[in-house]
Amino acid sequence: MPLPQTEVPGRLQAHFAERGIRMTQQRRAILSVMETASKHLDASQILRKAQKIDASVDRSTVYRTLRLLKRHGLIDELDLMHINGEGHYYERRLGRDHIHMACLRCGKITEFVSDSFERLKQQVEKDCRFRVLISRLEIGGYCATCRGSQ
Amino acid sequence: MPLPQTEVPGRLQAHFAERGIRMTQQRRAILSVMETASKHLDASQILRKAQKIDASVDRSTVYRTLRLLKRHGLIDELDLMHINGEGHYYERRLGRDHIHMACLRCGKITEFVSDSFERLKQQVEKDCRFRVLISRLEIGGYCATCRGSQ
DNA sequence: CAGGTAGATGCGACTGAGTTGCAACTAGAT
DNA sequence: ATCTAGTTGCAACTCAGTCGCATCTACCTG
């Protein structure tokens, strides 16, 4: 289920430059991790990967950079139904929002893009006069495979 | 925006009895807090309220009971977009799911019931062959009031 | 209604995520 | 080359949530 990409990947650094955000070696490492990540890393995984690029990266820098990226709407924070503990997961924010489905049996995460989701958000904007900036729809249940085999 | 209630409130205890779950004084206190709560309490608020009914209630009992209620699908766990720190909020699970909107400016939480949301979940069931058990849709943005005044 | 016991509790110590204050460092403007 | 506001690493901290264990108790059985 490939996502439609309305943005070229590898542009996090460009975003920083455009907005006049200072670029450091540590940030470069973290951004590159976020850009190349196939999916859903938590803070400690990001730390480990970033340290392979620049060993000096510290835990607190990772958290500070993630907060920065979040504030600028460049990444999304996910809970993935807390399938593994209380931490958070992060992913680059590309084109359209998508739904995250977490299988409560095998732990698999599936993504799903839906026009109905877009329409639902528009309905919220209209009916509740609420300006939608971020949205997170997470679903817990059983994936196709686990659903059959029980 | 009152919620449609398909279940009589005050029935958490009955649920426990039906399922043969042992009832203790501490659980009674916690259940009664959950039943009478107008809305969205976090674990420490639940603890404080429960201790007013039964002073012996301990923090760990609150967490254990919340986990139990969650496992039985009697309460929902919310993040409310982490508007106040990293903790979780809990609410009784009545009739239909609803969307939670968190105003990033004034912090107000609004709820919204929508048929489109139900249809969206049905679409996920059908298109992804995914059995939906729990779903959480949280939206961050600006409420009608804050939207105007900026 | 008097045990017996599986299950629940309180306590305190622990874990793990995330934050913060501060002195040292550095990106990038001049 | 210099200056400084912004960033970093570090270590100490906070806070939510968990866990092991000794004690207690709800409730089943006779």
PDB file of N, CA and C in Angstrom, chain B residues 67-149:
ATOM      1  N   ARG B  67      -6.356  -1.063  33.822  1.00  0.00           N
ATOM      2  CA  ARG B  67      -5.952  -2.050  32.824  1.00  0.00           C
ATOM      3  C   ARG B  67      -7.050  -3.091  32.630  1.00  0.00           C
ATOM      4  N   LEU B  68      -7.627  -3.497  33.757  1.00  0.00           N
ATOM      5  CA  LEU B  68      -8.714  -4.478  33.730  1.00  0.00           C
ATOM      6  C   LEU B  68      -9.907  -3.946  32.941  1.00  0.00           C
ATOM      7  N   LEU B  69     -10.289  -2.725  33.222  1.00  0.00           N
ATOM      8  CA  LEU B  69     -11.433  -2.115  32.541  1.00  0.00           C
ATOM      9  C   LEU B  69     -11.165  -1.983  31.047  1.00  0.00           C
ATOM     10  N   LYS B  70      -9.933  -1.645  30.743  1.00  0.00           N
ATOM     11  CA  LYS B  70      -9.547  -1.486  29.340  1.00  0.00           C
ATOM     12  C   LYS B  70      -9.635  -2.825  28.636  1.00  0.00           C
ATOM     13  N   ARG B  71      -9.073  -3.863  29.275  1.00  0.00           N
ATOM     14  CA  ARG B  71      -9.095  -5.203  28.681  1.00  0.00           C
ATOM     15  C   ARG B  71     -10.517  -5.668  28.406  1.00  0.00           C
ATOM     16  N   HIS B  72     -11.437  -5.275  29.269  1.00  0.00           N
ATOM     17  CA  HIS B  72     -12.828  -5.688  29.083  1.00  0.00           C
ATOM     18  C   HIS B  72     -13.601  -4.716  28.208  1.00  0.00           C
ATOM     19  N   GLY B  73     -12.902  -3.756  27.645  1.00  0.00           N
ATOM     20  CA  GLY B  73     -13.567  -2.832  26.724  1.00  0.00           C
ATOM     21  C   GLY B  73     -14.587  -1.933  27.400  1.00  0.00           C
ATOM     22  N   LEU B  74     -14.413  -1.702  28.706  1.00  0.00           N
ATOM     23  CA  LEU B  74     -15.396  -0.887  29.423  1.00  0.00           C
ATOM     24  C   LEU B  74     -14.994   0.583  29.486  1.00  0.00           C
ATOM     25  N   ILE B  75     -13.725   0.850  29.278  1.00  0.00           N
ATOM     26  CA  ILE B  75     -13.278   2.241  29.218  1.00  0.00           C
ATOM     27  C   ILE B  75     -12.377   2.429  28.003  1.00  0.00           C
ATOM     28  N   ASP B  76     -12.236   3.662  27.593  1.00  0.00           N
ATOM     29  CA  ASP B  76     -11.314   4.001  26.514  1.00  0.00           C
ATOM     30  C   ASP B  76     -10.178   4.821  27.056  1.00  0.00           C
ATOM     31  N   GLU B  77      -9.024   4.617  26.465  1.00  0.00           N
ATOM     32  CA  GLU B  77      -7.839   5.375  26.859  1.00  0.00           C
ATOM     33  C   GLU B  77      -7.595   6.443  25.806  1.00  0.00           C
ATOM     34  N   LEU B  78      -7.361   7.665  26.257  1.00  0.00           N
ATOM     35  CA  LEU B  78      -7.162   8.766  25.324  1.00  0.00           C
ATOM     36  C   LEU B  78      -5.845   9.471  25.597  1.00  0.00           C
ATOM     37  N   ASP B  79      -5.315  10.111  24.585  1.00  0.00           N
ATOM     38  CA  ASP B  79      -4.123  10.937  24.780  1.00  0.00           C
ATOM     39  C   ASP B  79      -4.475  12.408  24.765  1.00  0.00           C
ATOM     40  N   LEU B  80      -5.593  12.726  24.124  1.00  0.00           N
ATOM     41  CA  LEU B  80      -6.004  14.120  23.968  1.00  0.00           C
ATOM     42  C   LEU B  80      -4.865  14.964  23.424  1.00  0.00           C
ATOM     43  N   MET B  81      -4.234  14.428  22.408  1.00  0.00           N
ATOM     44  CA  MET B  81      -3.160  15.124  21.690  1.00  0.00           C
ATOM     45  C   MET B  81      -2.008  15.560  22.610  1.00  0.00           C
ATOM     46  N   HIS B  82      -1.890  14.938  23.790  1.00  0.00           N
ATOM     47  CA  HIS B  82      -0.808  15.285  24.724  1.00  0.00           C
ATOM     48  C   HIS B  82      -0.780  16.777  25.024  1.00  0.00           C
ATOM     49  N   ILE B  83      -1.966  17.334  25.176  1.00  0.00           N
ATOM     50  CA  ILE B  83      -2.054  18.769  25.447  1.00  0.00           C
ATOM     51  C   ILE B  83      -1.480  19.100  26.816  1.00  0.00           C
ATOM     52  N   ASN B  84      -1.584  18.159  27.753  1.00  0.00           N
ATOM     53  CA  ASN B  84      -0.964  18.347  29.071  1.00  0.00           C
ATOM     54  C   ASN B  84      -0.065  17.161  29.390  1.00  0.00           C
ATOM     55  N   GLY B  85       1.166  17.211  28.935  1.00  0.00           N
ATOM     56  CA  GLY B  85       2.095  16.154  29.287  1.00  0.00           C
ATOM     57  C   GLY B  85       1.793  14.821  28.608  1.00  0.00           C
ATOM     58  N   GLU B  86       2.435  13.789  29.120  1.00  0.00           N
ATOM     59  CA  GLU B  86       2.468  12.524  28.413  1.00  0.00           C
ATOM     60  C   GLU B  86       1.427  11.518  28.884  1.00  0.00           C
ATOM     61  N   GLY B  87       0.692  11.866  29.929  1.00  0.00           N
ATOM     62  CA  GLY B  87      -0.206  10.884  30.536  1.00  0.00           C
ATOM     63  C   GLY B  87      -1.410  10.534  29.681  1.00  0.00           C
ATOM     64  N   HIS B  88      -2.224   9.644  30.215  1.00  0.00           N
ATOM     65  CA  HIS B  88      -3.421   9.213  29.512  1.00  0.00           C
ATOM     66  C   HIS B  88      -4.672   9.614  30.257  1.00  0.00           C
ATOM     67  N   TYR B  89      -5.741   9.693  29.500  1.00  0.00           N
ATOM     68  CA  TYR B  89      -7.028  10.009  30.087  1.00  0.00           C
ATOM     69  C   TYR B  89      -7.968   8.845  29.837  1.00  0.00           C
ATOM     70  N   TYR B  90      -8.949   8.735  30.702  1.00  0.00           N
ATOM     71  CA  TYR B  90      -9.867   7.607  30.593  1.00  0.00           C
ATOM     72  C   TYR B  90     -11.299   8.098  30.602  1.00  0.00           C
ATOM     73  N   GLU B  91     -12.138   7.392  29.870  1.00  0.00           N
ATOM     74  CA  GLU B  91     -13.567   7.698  29.944  1.00  0.00           C
ATOM     75  C   GLU B  91     -14.351   6.420  29.738  1.00  0.00           C
ATOM     76  N   ARG B  92     -15.512   6.372  30.349  1.00  0.00           N
ATOM     77  CA  ARG B  92     -16.401   5.225  30.197  1.00  0.00           C
ATOM     78  C   ARG B  92     -16.738   5.044  28.759  1.00  0.00           C
ATOM     79  N   ARG B  93     -16.812   3.804  28.358  1.00  0.00           N
ATOM     80  CA  ARG B  93     -17.176   3.550  26.984  1.00  0.00           C
ATOM     81  C   ARG B  93     -18.681   3.353  26.912  1.00  0.00           C
ATOM     82  N   LEU B  94     -19.349   4.364  26.391  1.00  0.00           N
ATOM     83  CA  LEU B  94     -20.794   4.259  26.224  1.00  0.00           C
ATOM     84  C   LEU B  94     -21.036   4.103  24.745  1.00  0.00           C
ATOM     85  N   GLY B  95     -22.260   3.760  24.426  1.00  0.00           N
ATOM     86  CA  GLY B  95     -22.697   3.609  23.050  1.00  0.00           C
ATOM     87  C   GLY B  95     -21.657   3.801  21.972  1.00  0.00           C
ATOM     88  N   ARG B  96     -21.727   4.888  21.233  1.00  0.00           N
ATOM     89  CA  ARG B  96     -20.913   5.029  20.044  1.00  0.00           C
ATOM     90  C   ARG B  96     -19.595   5.719  20.286  1.00  0.00           C
ATOM     91  N   ASP B  97     -18.643   5.347  19.456  1.00  0.00           N
ATOM     92  CA  ASP B  97     -17.352   6.039  19.498  1.00  0.00           C
ATOM     93  C   ASP B  97     -17.554   7.493  19.146  1.00  0.00           C
ATOM     94  N   HIS B  98     -16.658   8.320  19.632  1.00  0.00           N
ATOM     95  CA  HIS B  98     -16.724   9.707  19.219  1.00  0.00           C
ATOM     96  C   HIS B  98     -15.324  10.246  18.995  1.00  0.00           C
ATOM     97  N   ILE B  99     -15.291  11.322  18.264  1.00  0.00           N
ATOM     98  CA  ILE B  99     -14.038  11.971  17.934  1.00  0.00           C
ATOM     99  C   ILE B  99     -13.698  12.947  19.043  1.00  0.00           C
ATOM    100  N   HIS B 100     -12.412  13.049  19.382  1.00  0.00           N
ATOM    101  CA  HIS B 100     -11.995  14.051  20.358  1.00  0.00           C
ATOM    102  C   HIS B 100     -11.208  15.137  19.647  1.00  0.00           C
ATOM    103  N   MET B 101     -11.645  16.365  19.853  1.00  0.00           N
ATOM    104  CA  MET B 101     -10.925  17.494  19.283  1.00  0.00           C
ATOM    105  C   MET B 101     -10.305  18.291  20.413  1.00  0.00           C
ATOM    106  N   ALA B 102      -9.017  18.558  20.295  1.00  0.00           N
ATOM    107  CA  ALA B 102      -8.305  19.308  21.338  1.00  0.00           C
ATOM    108  C   ALA B 102      -7.849  20.634  20.760  1.00  0.00           C
ATOM    109  N   CYS B 103      -8.259  21.714  21.392  1.00  0.00           N
ATOM    110  CA  CYS B 103      -7.831  23.029  20.915  1.00  0.00           C
ATOM    111  C   CYS B 103      -6.408  23.292  21.403  1.00  0.00           C
ATOM    112  N   LEU B 104      -5.523  23.531  20.463  1.00  0.00           N
ATOM    113  CA  LEU B 104      -4.109  23.704  20.790  1.00  0.00           C
ATOM    114  C   LEU B 104      -3.856  25.066  21.428  1.00  0.00           C
ATOM    115  N   ARG B 105      -4.870  25.916  21.436  1.00  0.00           N
ATOM    116  CA  ARG B 105      -4.677  27.246  22.009  1.00  0.00           C
ATOM    117  C   ARG B 105      -5.252  27.306  23.427  1.00  0.00           C
ATOM    118  N   CYS B 106      -6.544  26.977  23.588  1.00  0.00           N
ATOM    119  CA  CYS B 106      -7.170  27.117  24.909  1.00  0.00           C
ATOM    120  C   CYS B 106      -7.265  25.783  25.641  1.00  0.00           C
ATOM    121  N   GLY B 107      -6.953  24.693  24.954  1.00  0.00           N
ATOM    122  CA  GLY B 107      -6.946  23.398  25.627  1.00  0.00           C
ATOM    123  C   GLY B 107      -8.300  22.731  25.759  1.00  0.00           C
ATOM    124  N   LYS B 108      -9.327  23.369  25.257  1.00  0.00           N
ATOM    125  CA  LYS B 108     -10.660  22.782  25.392  1.00  0.00           C
ATOM    126  C   LYS B 108     -10.778  21.487  24.595  1.00  0.00           C
ATOM    127  N   ILE B 109     -11.468  20.519  25.188  1.00  0.00           N
ATOM    128  CA  ILE B 109     -11.717  19.251  24.512  1.00  0.00           C
ATOM    129  C   ILE B 109     -13.177  19.214  24.075  1.00  0.00           C
ATOM    130  N   THR B 110     -13.394  18.940  22.807  1.00  0.00           N
ATOM    131  CA  THR B 110     -14.751  18.844  22.292  1.00  0.00           C
ATOM    132  C   THR B 110     -14.959  17.430  21.767  1.00  0.00           C
ATOM    133  N   GLU B 111     -16.190  16.947  21.860  1.00  0.00           N
ATOM    134  CA  GLU B 111     -16.473  15.620  21.335  1.00  0.00           C
ATOM    135  C   GLU B 111     -17.459  15.737  20.185  1.00  0.00           C
ATOM    136  N   PHE B 112     -17.384  14.759  19.324  1.00  0.00           N
ATOM    137  CA  PHE B 112     -18.208  14.833  18.122  1.00  0.00           C
ATOM    138  C   PHE B 112     -18.553  13.428  17.657  1.00  0.00           C
ATOM    139  N   VAL B 113     -19.825  13.181  17.500  1.00  0.00           N
ATOM    140  CA  VAL B 113     -20.278  11.879  17.005  1.00  0.00           C
ATOM    141  C   VAL B 113     -20.647  12.040  15.551  1.00  0.00           C
ATOM    142  N   SER B 114     -20.196  11.121  14.736  1.00  0.00           N
ATOM    143  CA  SER B 114     -20.428  11.278  13.301  1.00  0.00           C
ATOM    144  C   SER B 114     -20.682   9.935  12.621  1.00  0.00           C
ATOM    145  N   ASP B 115     -21.689   9.916  11.780  1.00  0.00           N
ATOM    146  CA  ASP B 115     -21.968   8.706  11.008  1.00  0.00           C
ATOM    147  C   ASP B 115     -20.825   8.395  10.053  1.00  0.00           C
ATOM    148  N   SER B 116     -20.212   9.459   9.532  1.00  0.00           N
ATOM    149  CA  SER B 116     -19.096   9.240   8.608  1.00  0.00           C
ATOM    150  C   SER B 116     -17.989   8.444   9.281  1.00  0.00           C
ATOM    151  N   PHE B 117     -17.802   8.694  10.582  1.00  0.00           N
ATOM    152  CA  PHE B 117     -16.781   7.958  11.319  1.00  0.00           C
ATOM    153  C   PHE B 117     -17.125   6.469  11.329  1.00  0.00           C
ATOM    154  N   GLU B 118     -18.381   6.179  11.580  1.00  0.00           N
ATOM    155  CA  GLU B 118     -18.815   4.783  11.580  1.00  0.00           C
ATOM    156  C   GLU B 118     -18.599   4.153  10.202  1.00  0.00           C
ATOM    157  N   ARG B 119     -18.964   4.917   9.186  1.00  0.00           N
ATOM    158  CA  ARG B 119     -18.799   4.384   7.822  1.00  0.00           C
ATOM    159  C   ARG B 119     -17.319   4.156   7.500  1.00  0.00           C
ATOM    160  N   LEU B 120     -16.490   5.086   7.961  1.00  0.00           N
ATOM    161  CA  LEU B 120     -15.051   4.950   7.723  1.00  0.00           C
ATOM    162  C   LEU B 120     -14.530   3.650   8.335  1.00  0.00           C
ATOM    163  N   LYS B 121     -14.968   3.347   9.552  1.00  0.00           N
ATOM    164  CA  LYS B 121     -14.527   2.116  10.202  1.00  0.00           C
ATOM    165  C   LYS B 121     -15.026   0.897   9.438  1.00  0.00           C
ATOM    166  N   GLN B 122     -16.261   0.990   8.941  1.00  0.00           N
ATOM    167  CA  GLN B 122     -16.784  -0.124   8.144  1.00  0.00           C
ATOM    168  C   GLN B 122     -15.967  -0.318   6.876  1.00  0.00           C
ATOM    169  N   GLN B 123     -15.541   0.808   6.305  1.00  0.00           N
ATOM    170  CA  GLN B 123     -14.719   0.717   5.090  1.00  0.00           C
ATOM    171  C   GLN B 123     -13.405  -0.001   5.389  1.00  0.00           C
ATOM    172  N   VAL B 124     -12.809   0.326   6.544  1.00  0.00           N
ATOM    173  CA  VAL B 124     -11.567  -0.333   6.934  1.00  0.00           C
ATOM    174  C   VAL B 124     -11.802  -1.836   7.091  1.00  0.00           C
ATOM    175  N   GLU B 125     -12.880  -2.189   7.755  1.00  0.00           N
ATOM    176  CA  GLU B 125     -13.220  -3.611   7.943  1.00  0.00           C
ATOM    177  C   GLU B 125     -13.291  -4.326   6.595  1.00  0.00           C
ATOM    178  N   LYS B 126     -13.942  -3.667   5.660  1.00  0.00           N
ATOM    179  CA  LYS B 126     -14.204  -4.294   4.365  1.00  0.00           C
ATOM    180  C   LYS B 126     -12.947  -4.274   3.476  1.00  0.00           C
ATOM    181  N   ASP B 127     -12.422  -3.069   3.236  1.00  0.00           N
ATOM    182  CA  ASP B 127     -11.316  -2.921   2.288  1.00  0.00           C
ATOM    183  C   ASP B 127     -10.021  -3.562   2.793  1.00  0.00           C
ATOM    184  N   CYS B 128      -9.779  -3.516   4.095  1.00  0.00           N
ATOM    185  CA  CYS B 128      -8.508  -4.041   4.605  1.00  0.00           C
ATOM    186  C   CYS B 128      -8.697  -5.407   5.248  1.00  0.00           C
ATOM    187  N   ARG B 129      -9.905  -5.886   5.271  1.00  0.00           N
ATOM    188  CA  ARG B 129     -10.205  -7.145   5.963  1.00  0.00           C
ATOM    189  C   ARG B 129      -9.596  -7.122   7.364  1.00  0.00           C
ATOM    190  N   PHE B 130      -9.852  -6.013   8.058  1.00  0.00           N
ATOM    191  CA  PHE B 130      -9.303  -5.813   9.394  1.00  0.00           C
ATOM    192  C   PHE B 130     -10.455  -5.739  10.379  1.00  0.00           C
ATOM    193  N   ARG B 131     -10.393  -6.586  11.417  1.00  0.00           N
ATOM    194  CA  ARG B 131     -11.447  -6.571  12.432  1.00  0.00           C
ATOM    195  C   ARG B 131     -11.210  -5.406  13.388  1.00  0.00           C
ATOM    196  N   VAL B 132     -12.091  -4.417  13.374  1.00  0.00           N
ATOM    197  CA  VAL B 132     -11.908  -3.224  14.212  1.00  0.00           C
ATOM    198  C   VAL B 132     -12.451  -3.472  15.612  1.00  0.00           C
ATOM    199  N   LEU B 133     -11.576  -3.359  16.613  1.00  0.00           N
ATOM    200  CA  LEU B 133     -12.042  -3.538  17.993  1.00  0.00           C
ATOM    201  C   LEU B 133     -12.069  -2.208  18.752  1.00  0.00           C
ATOM    202  N   ILE B 134     -10.975  -1.457  18.669  1.00  0.00           N
ATOM    203  CA  ILE B 134     -10.922  -0.148  19.311  1.00  0.00           C
ATOM    204  C   ILE B 134     -10.494   0.857  18.253  1.00  0.00           C
ATOM    205  N   SER B 135     -10.982   2.071  18.382  1.00  0.00           N
ATOM    206  CA  SER B 135     -10.516   3.093  17.458  1.00  0.00           C
ATOM    207  C   SER B 135     -10.435   4.406  18.200  1.00  0.00           C
ATOM    208  N   ARG B 136      -9.461   5.184  17.800  1.00  0.00           N
ATOM    209  CA  ARG B 136      -9.250   6.456  18.486  1.00  0.00           C
ATOM    210  C   ARG B 136      -8.937   7.496  17.435  1.00  0.00           C
ATOM    211  N   LEU B 137      -9.819   8.467  17.305  1.00  0.00           N
ATOM    212  CA  LEU B 137      -9.565   9.570  16.387  1.00  0.00           C
ATOM    213  C   LEU B 137      -9.437  10.847  17.191  1.00  0.00           C
ATOM    214  N   GLU B 138      -8.240  11.401  17.175  1.00  0.00           N
ATOM    215  CA  GLU B 138      -8.000  12.642  17.899  1.00  0.00           C
ATOM    216  C   GLU B 138      -7.549  13.696  16.904  1.00  0.00           C
ATOM    217  N   ILE B 139      -8.094  14.882  17.101  1.00  0.00           N
ATOM    218  CA  ILE B 139      -7.781  15.974  16.197  1.00  0.00           C
ATOM    219  C   ILE B 139      -7.254  17.149  17.005  1.00  0.00           C
ATOM    220  N   GLY B 140      -6.171  17.721  16.553  1.00  0.00           N
ATOM    221  CA  GLY B 140      -5.643  18.931  17.192  1.00  0.00           C
ATOM    222  C   GLY B 140      -5.827  20.106  16.252  1.00  0.00           C
ATOM    223  N   GLY B 141      -6.159  21.251  16.785  1.00  0.00           N
ATOM    224  CA  GLY B 141      -6.363  22.426  15.944  1.00  0.00           C
ATOM    225  C   GLY B 141      -6.900  23.582  16.763  1.00  0.00           C
ATOM    226  N   TYR B 142      -7.734  24.415  16.146  1.00  0.00           N
ATOM    227  CA  TYR B 142      -8.286  25.545  16.871  1.00  0.00           C
ATOM    228  C   TYR B 142      -9.800  25.465  16.925  1.00  0.00           C
ATOM    229  N   CYS B 143     -10.346  25.641  18.112  1.00  0.00           N
ATOM    230  CA  CYS B 143     -11.789  25.590  18.292  1.00  0.00           C
ATOM    231  C   CYS B 143     -12.416  26.874  17.738  1.00  0.00           C
ATOM    232  N   ALA B 144     -13.737  26.846  17.615  1.00  0.00           N
ATOM    233  CA  ALA B 144     -14.457  27.957  16.999  1.00  0.00           C
ATOM    234  C   ALA B 144     -14.062  29.305  17.621  1.00  0.00           C
ATOM    235  N   THR B 145     -13.982  29.334  18.942  1.00  0.00           N
ATOM    236  CA  THR B 145     -13.664  30.581  19.636  1.00  0.00           C
ATOM    237  C   THR B 145     -12.258  31.072  19.308  1.00  0.00           C
ATOM    238  N   CYS B 146     -11.281  30.195  19.493  1.00  0.00           N
ATOM    239  CA  CYS B 146      -9.886  30.591  19.308  1.00  0.00           C
ATOM    240  C   CYS B 146      -9.584  30.896  17.843  1.00  0.00           C
ATOM    241  N   ARG B 147     -10.312  30.217  16.977  1.00  0.00           N
ATOM    242  CA  ARG B 147     -10.129  30.399  15.554  1.00  0.00           C
ATOM    243  C   ARG B 147     -10.446  31.842  15.155  1.00  0.00           C
ATOM    244  N   GLY B 148     -11.528  32.377  15.784  1.00  0.00           N
ATOM    245  CA  GLY B 148     -11.925  33.745  15.481  1.00  0.00           C
ATOM    246  C   GLY B 148     -10.965  34.768  16.067  1.00  0.00           C
ATOM    247  N   SER B 149     -10.586  34.551  17.338  1.00  0.00           N
ATOM    248  CA  SER B 149      -9.867  35.573  18.087  1.00  0.00           C
ATOM    249  C   SER B 149      -8.373  35.631  17.837  1.00  0.00           C
TER     250      SER B 149
END
